[in-house]
PDB file of C-alpha atoms in Angstrom:
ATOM      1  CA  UNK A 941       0.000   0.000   0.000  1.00 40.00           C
ATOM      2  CA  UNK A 942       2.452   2.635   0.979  1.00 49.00           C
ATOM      3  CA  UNK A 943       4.727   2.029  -2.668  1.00 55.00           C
ATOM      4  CA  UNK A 944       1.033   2.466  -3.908  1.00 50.00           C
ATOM      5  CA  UNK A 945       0.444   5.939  -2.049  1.00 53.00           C
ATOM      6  CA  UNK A 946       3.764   7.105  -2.936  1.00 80.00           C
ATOM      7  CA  UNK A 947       3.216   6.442  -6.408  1.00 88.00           C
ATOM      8  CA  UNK A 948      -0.075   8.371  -6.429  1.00 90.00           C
ATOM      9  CA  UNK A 949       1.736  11.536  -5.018  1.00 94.00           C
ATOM     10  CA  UNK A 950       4.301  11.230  -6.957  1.00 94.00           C
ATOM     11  CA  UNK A 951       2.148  11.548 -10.237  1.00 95.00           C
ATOM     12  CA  UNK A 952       0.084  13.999  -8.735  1.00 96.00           C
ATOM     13  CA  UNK A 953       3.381  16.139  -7.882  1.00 97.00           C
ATOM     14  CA  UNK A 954       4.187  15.863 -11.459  1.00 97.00           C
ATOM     15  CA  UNK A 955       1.005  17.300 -12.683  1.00 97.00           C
ATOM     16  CA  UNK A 956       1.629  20.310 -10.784  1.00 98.00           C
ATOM     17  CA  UNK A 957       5.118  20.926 -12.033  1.00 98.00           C
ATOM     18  CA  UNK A 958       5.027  23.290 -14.780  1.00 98.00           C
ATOM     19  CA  UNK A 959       7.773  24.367 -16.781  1.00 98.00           C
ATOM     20  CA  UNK A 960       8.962  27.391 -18.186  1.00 97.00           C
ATOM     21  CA  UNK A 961      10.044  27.839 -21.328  1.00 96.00           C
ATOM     22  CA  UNK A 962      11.685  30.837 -21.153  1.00 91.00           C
ATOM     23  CA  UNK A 963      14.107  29.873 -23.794  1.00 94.00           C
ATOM     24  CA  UNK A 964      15.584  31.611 -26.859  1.00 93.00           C
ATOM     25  CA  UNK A 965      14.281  29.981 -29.668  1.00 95.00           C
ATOM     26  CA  UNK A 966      11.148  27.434 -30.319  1.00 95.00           C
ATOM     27  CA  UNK A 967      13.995  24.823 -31.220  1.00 96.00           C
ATOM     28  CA  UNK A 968      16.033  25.119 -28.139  1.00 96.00           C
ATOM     29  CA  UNK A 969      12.227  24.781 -26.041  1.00 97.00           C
ATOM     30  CA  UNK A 970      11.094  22.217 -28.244  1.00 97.00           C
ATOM     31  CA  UNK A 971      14.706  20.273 -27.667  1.00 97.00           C
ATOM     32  CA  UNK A 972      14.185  20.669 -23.898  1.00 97.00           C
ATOM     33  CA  UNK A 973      10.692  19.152 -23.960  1.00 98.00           C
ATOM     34  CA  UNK A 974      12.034  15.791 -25.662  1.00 97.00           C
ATOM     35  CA  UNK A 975      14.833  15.856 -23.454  1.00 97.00           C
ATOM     36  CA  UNK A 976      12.499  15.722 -20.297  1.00 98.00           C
ATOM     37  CA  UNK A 977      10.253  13.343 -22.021  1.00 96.00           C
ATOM     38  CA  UNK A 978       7.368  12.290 -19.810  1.00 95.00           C
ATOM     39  CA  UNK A 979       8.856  13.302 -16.807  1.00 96.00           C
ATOM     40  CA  UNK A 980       6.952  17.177 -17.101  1.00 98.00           C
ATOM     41  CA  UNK A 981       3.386  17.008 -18.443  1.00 98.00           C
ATOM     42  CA  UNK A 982       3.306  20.794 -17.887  1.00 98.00           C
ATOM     43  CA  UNK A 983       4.540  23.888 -19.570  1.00 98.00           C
ATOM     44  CA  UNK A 984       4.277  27.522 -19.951  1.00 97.00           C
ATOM     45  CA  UNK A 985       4.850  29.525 -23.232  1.00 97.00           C
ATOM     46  CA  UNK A 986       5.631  33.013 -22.321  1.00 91.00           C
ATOM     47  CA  UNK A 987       6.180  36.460 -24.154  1.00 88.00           C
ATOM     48  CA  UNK A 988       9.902  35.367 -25.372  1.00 87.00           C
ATOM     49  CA  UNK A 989       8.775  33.017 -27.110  1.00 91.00           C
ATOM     50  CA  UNK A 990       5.405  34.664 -28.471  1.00 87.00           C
ATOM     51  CA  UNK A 991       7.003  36.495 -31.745  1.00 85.00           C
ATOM     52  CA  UNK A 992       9.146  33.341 -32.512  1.00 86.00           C
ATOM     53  CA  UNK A 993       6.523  31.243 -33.076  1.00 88.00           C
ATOM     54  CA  UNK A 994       5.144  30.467 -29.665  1.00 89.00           C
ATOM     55  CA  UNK A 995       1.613  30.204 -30.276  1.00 92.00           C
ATOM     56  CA  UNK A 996       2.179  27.569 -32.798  1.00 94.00           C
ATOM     57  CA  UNK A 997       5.119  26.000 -30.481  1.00 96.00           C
ATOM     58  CA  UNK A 998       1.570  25.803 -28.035  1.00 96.00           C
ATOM     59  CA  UNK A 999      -0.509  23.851 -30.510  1.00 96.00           C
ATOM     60  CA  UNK A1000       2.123  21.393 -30.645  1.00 96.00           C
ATOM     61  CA  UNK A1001       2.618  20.963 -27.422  1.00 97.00           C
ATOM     62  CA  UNK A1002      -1.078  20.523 -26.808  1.00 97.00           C
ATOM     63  CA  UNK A1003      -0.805  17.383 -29.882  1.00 96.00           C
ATOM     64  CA  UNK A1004       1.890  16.046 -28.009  1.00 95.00           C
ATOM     65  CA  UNK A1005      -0.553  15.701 -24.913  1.00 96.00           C
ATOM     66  CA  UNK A1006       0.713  18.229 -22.771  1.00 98.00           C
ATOM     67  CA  UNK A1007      -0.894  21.016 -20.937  1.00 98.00           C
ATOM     68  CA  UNK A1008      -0.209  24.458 -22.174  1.00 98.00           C
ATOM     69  CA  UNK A1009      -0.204  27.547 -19.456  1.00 98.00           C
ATOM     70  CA  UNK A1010      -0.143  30.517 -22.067  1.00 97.00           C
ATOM     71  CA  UNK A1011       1.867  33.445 -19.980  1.00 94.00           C
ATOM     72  CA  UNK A1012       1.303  36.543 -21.827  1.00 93.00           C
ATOM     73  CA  UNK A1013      -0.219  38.335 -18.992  1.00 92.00           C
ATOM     74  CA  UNK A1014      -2.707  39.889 -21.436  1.00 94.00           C
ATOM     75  CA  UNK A1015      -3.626  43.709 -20.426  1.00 92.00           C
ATOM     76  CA  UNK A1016      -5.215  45.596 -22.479  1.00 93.00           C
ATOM     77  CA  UNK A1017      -9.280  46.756 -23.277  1.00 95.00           C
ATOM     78  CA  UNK A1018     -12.232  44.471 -22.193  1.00 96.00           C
ATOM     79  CA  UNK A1019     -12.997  44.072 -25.913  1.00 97.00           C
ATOM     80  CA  UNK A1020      -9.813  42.939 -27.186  1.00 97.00           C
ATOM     81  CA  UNK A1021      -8.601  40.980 -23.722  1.00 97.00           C
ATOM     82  CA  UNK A1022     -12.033  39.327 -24.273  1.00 98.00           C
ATOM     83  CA  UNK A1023     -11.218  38.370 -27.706  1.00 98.00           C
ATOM     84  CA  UNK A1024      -7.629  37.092 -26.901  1.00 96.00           C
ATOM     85  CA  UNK A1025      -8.932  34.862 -24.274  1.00 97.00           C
ATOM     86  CA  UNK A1026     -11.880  33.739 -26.269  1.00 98.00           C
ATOM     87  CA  UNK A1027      -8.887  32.941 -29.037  1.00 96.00           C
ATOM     88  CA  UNK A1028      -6.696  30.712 -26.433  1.00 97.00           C
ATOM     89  CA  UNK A1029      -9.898  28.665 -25.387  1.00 97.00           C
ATOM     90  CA  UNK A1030     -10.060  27.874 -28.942  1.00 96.00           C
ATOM     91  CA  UNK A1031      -6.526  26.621 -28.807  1.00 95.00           C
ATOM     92  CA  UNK A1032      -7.531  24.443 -26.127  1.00 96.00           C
ATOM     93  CA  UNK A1033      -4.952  26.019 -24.158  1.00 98.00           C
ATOM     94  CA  UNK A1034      -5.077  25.444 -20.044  1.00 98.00           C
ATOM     95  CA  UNK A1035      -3.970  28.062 -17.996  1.00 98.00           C
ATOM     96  CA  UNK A1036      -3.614  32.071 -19.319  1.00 97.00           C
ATOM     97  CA  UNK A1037      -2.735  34.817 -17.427  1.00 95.00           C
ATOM     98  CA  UNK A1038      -4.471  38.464 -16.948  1.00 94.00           C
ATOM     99  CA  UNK A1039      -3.748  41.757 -15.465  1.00 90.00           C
ATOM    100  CA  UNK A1040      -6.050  44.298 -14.647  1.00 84.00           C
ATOM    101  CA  UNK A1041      -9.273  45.746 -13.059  1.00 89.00           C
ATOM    102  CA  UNK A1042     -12.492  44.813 -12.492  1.00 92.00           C
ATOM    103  CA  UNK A1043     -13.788  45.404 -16.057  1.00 94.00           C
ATOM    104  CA  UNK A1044     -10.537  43.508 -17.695  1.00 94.00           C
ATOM    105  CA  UNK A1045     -11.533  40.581 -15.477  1.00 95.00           C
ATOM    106  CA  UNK A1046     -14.827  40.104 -16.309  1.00 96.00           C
ATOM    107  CA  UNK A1047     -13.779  40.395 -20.116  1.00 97.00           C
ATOM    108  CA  UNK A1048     -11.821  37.537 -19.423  1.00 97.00           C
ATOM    109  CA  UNK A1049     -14.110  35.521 -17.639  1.00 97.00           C
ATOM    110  CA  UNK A1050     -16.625  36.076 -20.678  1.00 97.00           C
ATOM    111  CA  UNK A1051     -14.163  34.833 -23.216  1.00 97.00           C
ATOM    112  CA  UNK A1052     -13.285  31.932 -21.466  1.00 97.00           C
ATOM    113  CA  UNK A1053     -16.936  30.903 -21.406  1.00 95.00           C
ATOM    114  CA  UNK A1054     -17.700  27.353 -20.936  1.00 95.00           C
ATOM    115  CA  UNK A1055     -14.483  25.968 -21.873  1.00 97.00           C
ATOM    116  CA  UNK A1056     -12.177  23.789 -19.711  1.00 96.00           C
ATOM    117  CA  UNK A1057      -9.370  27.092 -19.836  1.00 98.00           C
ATOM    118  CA  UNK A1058      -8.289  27.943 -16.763  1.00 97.00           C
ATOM    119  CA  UNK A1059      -8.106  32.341 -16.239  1.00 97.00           C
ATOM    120  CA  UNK A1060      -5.590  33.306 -13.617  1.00 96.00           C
ATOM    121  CA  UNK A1061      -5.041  36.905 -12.261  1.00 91.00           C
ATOM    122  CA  UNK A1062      -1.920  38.307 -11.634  1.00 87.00           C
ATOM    123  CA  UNK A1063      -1.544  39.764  -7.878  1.00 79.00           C
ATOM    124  CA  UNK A1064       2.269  41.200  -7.897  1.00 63.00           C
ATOM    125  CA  UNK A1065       5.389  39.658  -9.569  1.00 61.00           C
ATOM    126  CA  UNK A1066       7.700  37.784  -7.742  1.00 62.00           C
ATOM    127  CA  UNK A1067      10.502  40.317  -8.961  1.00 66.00           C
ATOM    128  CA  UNK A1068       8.302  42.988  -7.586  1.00 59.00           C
ATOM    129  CA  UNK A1069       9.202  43.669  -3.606  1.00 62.00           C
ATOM    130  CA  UNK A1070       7.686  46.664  -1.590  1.00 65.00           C
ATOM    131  CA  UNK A1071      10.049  49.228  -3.314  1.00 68.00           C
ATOM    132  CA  UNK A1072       8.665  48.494  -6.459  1.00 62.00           C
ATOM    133  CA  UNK A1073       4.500  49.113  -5.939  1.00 60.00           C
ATOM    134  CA  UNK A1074       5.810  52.065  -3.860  1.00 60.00           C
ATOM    135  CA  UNK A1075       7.316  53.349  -7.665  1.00 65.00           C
ATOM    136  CA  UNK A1076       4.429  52.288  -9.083  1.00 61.00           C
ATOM    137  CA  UNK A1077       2.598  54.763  -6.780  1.00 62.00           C
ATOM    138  CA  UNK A1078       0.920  52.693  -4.215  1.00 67.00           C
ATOM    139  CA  UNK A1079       1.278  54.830  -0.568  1.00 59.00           C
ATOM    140  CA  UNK A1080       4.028  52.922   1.807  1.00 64.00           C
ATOM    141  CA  UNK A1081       1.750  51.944   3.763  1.00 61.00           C
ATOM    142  CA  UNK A1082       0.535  49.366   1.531  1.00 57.00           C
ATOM    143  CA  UNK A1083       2.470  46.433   1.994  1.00 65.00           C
ATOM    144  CA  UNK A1084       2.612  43.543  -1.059  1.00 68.00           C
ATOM    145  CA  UNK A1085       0.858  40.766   1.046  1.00 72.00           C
ATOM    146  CA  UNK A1086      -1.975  43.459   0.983  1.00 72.00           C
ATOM    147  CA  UNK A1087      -1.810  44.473  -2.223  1.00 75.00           C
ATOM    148  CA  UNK A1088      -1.832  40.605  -3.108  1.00 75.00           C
ATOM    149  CA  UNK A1089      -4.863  39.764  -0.972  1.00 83.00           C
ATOM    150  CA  UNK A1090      -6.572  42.640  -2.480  1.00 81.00           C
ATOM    151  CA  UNK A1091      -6.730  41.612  -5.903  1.00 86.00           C
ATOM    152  CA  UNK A1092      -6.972  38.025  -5.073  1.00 90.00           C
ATOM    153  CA  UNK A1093     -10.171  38.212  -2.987  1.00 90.00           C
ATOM    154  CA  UNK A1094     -11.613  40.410  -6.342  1.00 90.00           C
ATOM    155  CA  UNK A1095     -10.491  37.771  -8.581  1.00 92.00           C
ATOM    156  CA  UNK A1096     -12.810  34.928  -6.484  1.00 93.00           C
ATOM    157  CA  UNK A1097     -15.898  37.939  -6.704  1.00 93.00           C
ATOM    158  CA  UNK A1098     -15.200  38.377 -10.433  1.00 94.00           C
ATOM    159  CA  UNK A1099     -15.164  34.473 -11.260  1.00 94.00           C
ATOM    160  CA  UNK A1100     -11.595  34.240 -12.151  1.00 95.00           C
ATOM    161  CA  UNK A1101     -10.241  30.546 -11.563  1.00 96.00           C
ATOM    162  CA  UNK A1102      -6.609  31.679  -9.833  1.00 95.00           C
ATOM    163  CA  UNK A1103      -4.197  33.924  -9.235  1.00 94.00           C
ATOM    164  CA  UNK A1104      -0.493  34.243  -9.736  1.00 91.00           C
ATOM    165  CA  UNK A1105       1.240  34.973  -6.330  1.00 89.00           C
ATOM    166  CA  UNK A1106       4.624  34.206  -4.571  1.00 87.00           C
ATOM    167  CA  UNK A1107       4.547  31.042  -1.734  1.00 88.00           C
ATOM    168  CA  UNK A1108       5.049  33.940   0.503  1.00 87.00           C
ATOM    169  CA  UNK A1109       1.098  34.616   0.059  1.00 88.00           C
ATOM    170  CA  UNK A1110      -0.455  31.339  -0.691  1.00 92.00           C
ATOM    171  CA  UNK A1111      -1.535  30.446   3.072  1.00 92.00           C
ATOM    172  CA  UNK A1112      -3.419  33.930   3.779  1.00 90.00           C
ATOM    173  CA  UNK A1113      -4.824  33.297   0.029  1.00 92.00           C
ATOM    174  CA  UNK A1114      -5.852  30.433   1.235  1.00 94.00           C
ATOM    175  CA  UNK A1115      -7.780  31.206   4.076  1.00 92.00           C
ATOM    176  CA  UNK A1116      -8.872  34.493   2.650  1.00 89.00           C
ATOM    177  CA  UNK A1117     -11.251  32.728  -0.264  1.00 91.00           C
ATOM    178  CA  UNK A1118     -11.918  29.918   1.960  1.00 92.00           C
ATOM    179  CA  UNK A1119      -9.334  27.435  -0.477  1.00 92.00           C
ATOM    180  CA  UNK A1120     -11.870  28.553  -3.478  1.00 93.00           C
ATOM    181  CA  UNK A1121      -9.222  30.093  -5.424  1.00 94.00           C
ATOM    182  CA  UNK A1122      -6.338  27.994  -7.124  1.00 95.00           C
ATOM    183  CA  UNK A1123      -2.974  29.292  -6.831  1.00 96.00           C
ATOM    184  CA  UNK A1124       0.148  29.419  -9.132  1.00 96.00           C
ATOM    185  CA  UNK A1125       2.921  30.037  -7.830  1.00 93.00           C
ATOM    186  CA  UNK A1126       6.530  30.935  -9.464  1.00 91.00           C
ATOM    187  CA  UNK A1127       9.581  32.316  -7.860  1.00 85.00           C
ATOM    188  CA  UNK A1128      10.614  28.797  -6.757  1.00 90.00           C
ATOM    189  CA  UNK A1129      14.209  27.687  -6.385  1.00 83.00           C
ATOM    190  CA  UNK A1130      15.552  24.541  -4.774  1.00 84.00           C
ATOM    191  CA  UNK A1131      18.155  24.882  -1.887  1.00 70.00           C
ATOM    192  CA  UNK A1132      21.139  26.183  -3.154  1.00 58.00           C
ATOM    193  CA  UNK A1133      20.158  27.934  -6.456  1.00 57.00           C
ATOM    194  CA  UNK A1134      20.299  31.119  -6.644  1.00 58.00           C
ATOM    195  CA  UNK A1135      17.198  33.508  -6.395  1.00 53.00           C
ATOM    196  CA  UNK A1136      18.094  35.710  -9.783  1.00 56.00           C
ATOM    197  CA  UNK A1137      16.129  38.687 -10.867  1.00 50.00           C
ATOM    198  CA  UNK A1138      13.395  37.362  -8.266  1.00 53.00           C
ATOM    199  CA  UNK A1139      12.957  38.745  -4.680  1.00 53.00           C
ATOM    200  CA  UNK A1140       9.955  36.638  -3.309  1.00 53.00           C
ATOM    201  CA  UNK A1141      11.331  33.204  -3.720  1.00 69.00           C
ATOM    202  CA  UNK A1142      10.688  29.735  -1.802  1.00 86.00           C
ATOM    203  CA  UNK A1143      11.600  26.372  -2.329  1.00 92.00           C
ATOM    204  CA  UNK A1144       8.753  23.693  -4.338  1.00 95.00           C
ATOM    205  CA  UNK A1145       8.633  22.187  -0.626  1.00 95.00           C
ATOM    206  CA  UNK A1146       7.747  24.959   1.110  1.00 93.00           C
ATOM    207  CA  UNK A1147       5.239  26.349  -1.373  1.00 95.00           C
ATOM    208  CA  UNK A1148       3.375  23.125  -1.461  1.00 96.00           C
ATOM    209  CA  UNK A1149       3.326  23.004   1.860  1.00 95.00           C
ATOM    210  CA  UNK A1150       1.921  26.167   2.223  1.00 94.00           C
ATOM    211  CA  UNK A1151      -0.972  25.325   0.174  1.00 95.00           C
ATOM    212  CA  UNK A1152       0.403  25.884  -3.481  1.00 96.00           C
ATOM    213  CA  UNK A1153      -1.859  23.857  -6.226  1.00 97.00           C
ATOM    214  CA  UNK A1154       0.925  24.785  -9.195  1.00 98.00           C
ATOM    215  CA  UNK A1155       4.793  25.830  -9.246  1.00 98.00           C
ATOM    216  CA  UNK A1156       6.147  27.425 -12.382  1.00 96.00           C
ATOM    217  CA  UNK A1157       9.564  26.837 -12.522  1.00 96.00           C
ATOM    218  CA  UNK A1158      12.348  27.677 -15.377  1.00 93.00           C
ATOM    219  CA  UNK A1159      15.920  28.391 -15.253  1.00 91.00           C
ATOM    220  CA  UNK A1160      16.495  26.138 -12.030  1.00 92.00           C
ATOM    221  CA  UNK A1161      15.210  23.231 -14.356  1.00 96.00           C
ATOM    222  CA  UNK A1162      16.225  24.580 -18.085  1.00 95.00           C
ATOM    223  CA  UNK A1163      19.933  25.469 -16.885  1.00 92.00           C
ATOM    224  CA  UNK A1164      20.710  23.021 -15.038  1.00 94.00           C
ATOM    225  CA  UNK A1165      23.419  20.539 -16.407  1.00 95.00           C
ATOM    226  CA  UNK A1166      20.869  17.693 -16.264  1.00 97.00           C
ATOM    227  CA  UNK A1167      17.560  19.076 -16.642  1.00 97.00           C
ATOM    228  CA  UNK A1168      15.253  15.866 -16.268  1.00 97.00           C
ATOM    229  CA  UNK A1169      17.218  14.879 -13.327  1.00 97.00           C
ATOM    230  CA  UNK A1170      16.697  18.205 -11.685  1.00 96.00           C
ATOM    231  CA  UNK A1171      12.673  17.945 -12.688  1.00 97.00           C
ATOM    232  CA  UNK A1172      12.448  14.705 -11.057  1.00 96.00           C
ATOM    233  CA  UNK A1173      14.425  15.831  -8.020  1.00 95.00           C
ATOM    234  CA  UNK A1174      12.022  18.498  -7.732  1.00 96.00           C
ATOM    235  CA  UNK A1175       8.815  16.075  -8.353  1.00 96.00           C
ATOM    236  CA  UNK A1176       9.866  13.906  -5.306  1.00 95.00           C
ATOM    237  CA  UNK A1177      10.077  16.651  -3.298  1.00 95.00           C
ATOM    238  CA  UNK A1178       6.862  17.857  -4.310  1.00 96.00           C
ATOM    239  CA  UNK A1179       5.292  14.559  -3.519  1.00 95.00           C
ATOM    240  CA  UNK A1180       6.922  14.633  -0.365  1.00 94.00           C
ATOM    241  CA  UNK A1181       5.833  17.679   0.667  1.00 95.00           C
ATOM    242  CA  UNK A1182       1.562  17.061  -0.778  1.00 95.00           C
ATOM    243  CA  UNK A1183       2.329  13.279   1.902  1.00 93.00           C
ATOM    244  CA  UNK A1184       3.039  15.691   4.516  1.00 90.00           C
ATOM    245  CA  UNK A1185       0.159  18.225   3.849  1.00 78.00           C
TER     246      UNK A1185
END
């Protein structure tokens, strides 16, 4: 029974290991994903690789029977954001990203419709620390945990699936929306790598634990000297920490 159990988390670990692509080129992404072969299920196409043939890169992905999180964090007016989304579902696409108000939101929401793609809201960037929504002009007293609850909690009233936020936030998240609203959460580095352009990092163990449903992770994966034996490192600790939870 337990090789059973450990099995099952192990696989369920994996589904919620997606990987960015964050790469130069559609070969060099394309390269990585038959290098890592069934051990990711999960990846995200972002804005570096949208011009160089990302959308299509998607599709592909999607034929080779993986799920697609489509990161281009569309902002922009309801009509148009309403449109793009609307576009995506077509693509069967999973996951997308959205900034924005209210109205943006709700745009969103109505494009998705009643297919099976998954809107997420973007709270703050995990390269974004309090300096940084202080410059964007938010008073100092505003601290990012607020600033993250904030838009999270009008995500859940607006029907938006999830929201993009740092492990930092995921508990109060949590308990905020009453565990209604999914979470994605990147900024995640294993011990010992280093944090890079991000300031609100954790490690996969510690975000799961804290009540994570999805870690985005990239360079700690795609640079690494051995990238499907970092991935699967980073599964089993997943699956360790979902046992524990």
């Amino acid at each position: 029974m337990g090789d059973i159990l450990n099995n099952a988390f192990i696989e369920d670990a994996r589904g919620r290991l997606i990987v960015a692509l964050d790469l130069p080129s559609v070969v060099e992404a394309s390269a990585l994903v038959d290098a890592l072969g069934d051990t990711v299920t999960f990846y995200k196409v972002g804005l570096g690789l949208q011009l160089g043939g990302g959308d299509r890169f998607a599709r592909d992905l999607k034929q080779r029977g993986k799920r697609v999180f489509l990161d281009y964090k569309y902002y922009d007016i309801e009509a148009t954001v309403q449109n793009a989304v609307a576009r995506a579902a077509e693509m069967d696409i999973d996951f997308l990203t959205v900034h924005g108000v209210t109205g943006i939101l709700k745009s969103a929401v109505a494009g998705r419709g009643n297919s099976n793609l998954k809107v997420l809201c973007v709270t703050v960037l995990t390269s974004m620390d309090a300096g940084d929504i202080a410059e964007m002009g938010f008073p100092p007293s505003v601290a990012v945990e607020d600033l993250v609850l904030h838009r999270a909690k009008k995500a859940l009233d607006i029907g938006v699936d999830g929201v993009i936020s740092s492990a930092l936030e995921v508990s109060q998240i949590k308990q905020q929306t009453e565990g209604k609203l999914m979470v994605v959460t990147p900024g995640i580095r294993p011990a010992g790598k280093d944090a890079g352009d991000q300031k609100r990092v954790s490690t996969p163990g510690a975000a799961i634990k804290a009540g994570a449903d999805y870690l985005v992770i990239g360079r700690a994966i795609t640079q690494d000297k051995d990238p499907k034996a970092m991935a699967e490192k980073i599964v089993l600790e997943m699956a360790e920490a979902l046992a524990e939870r």
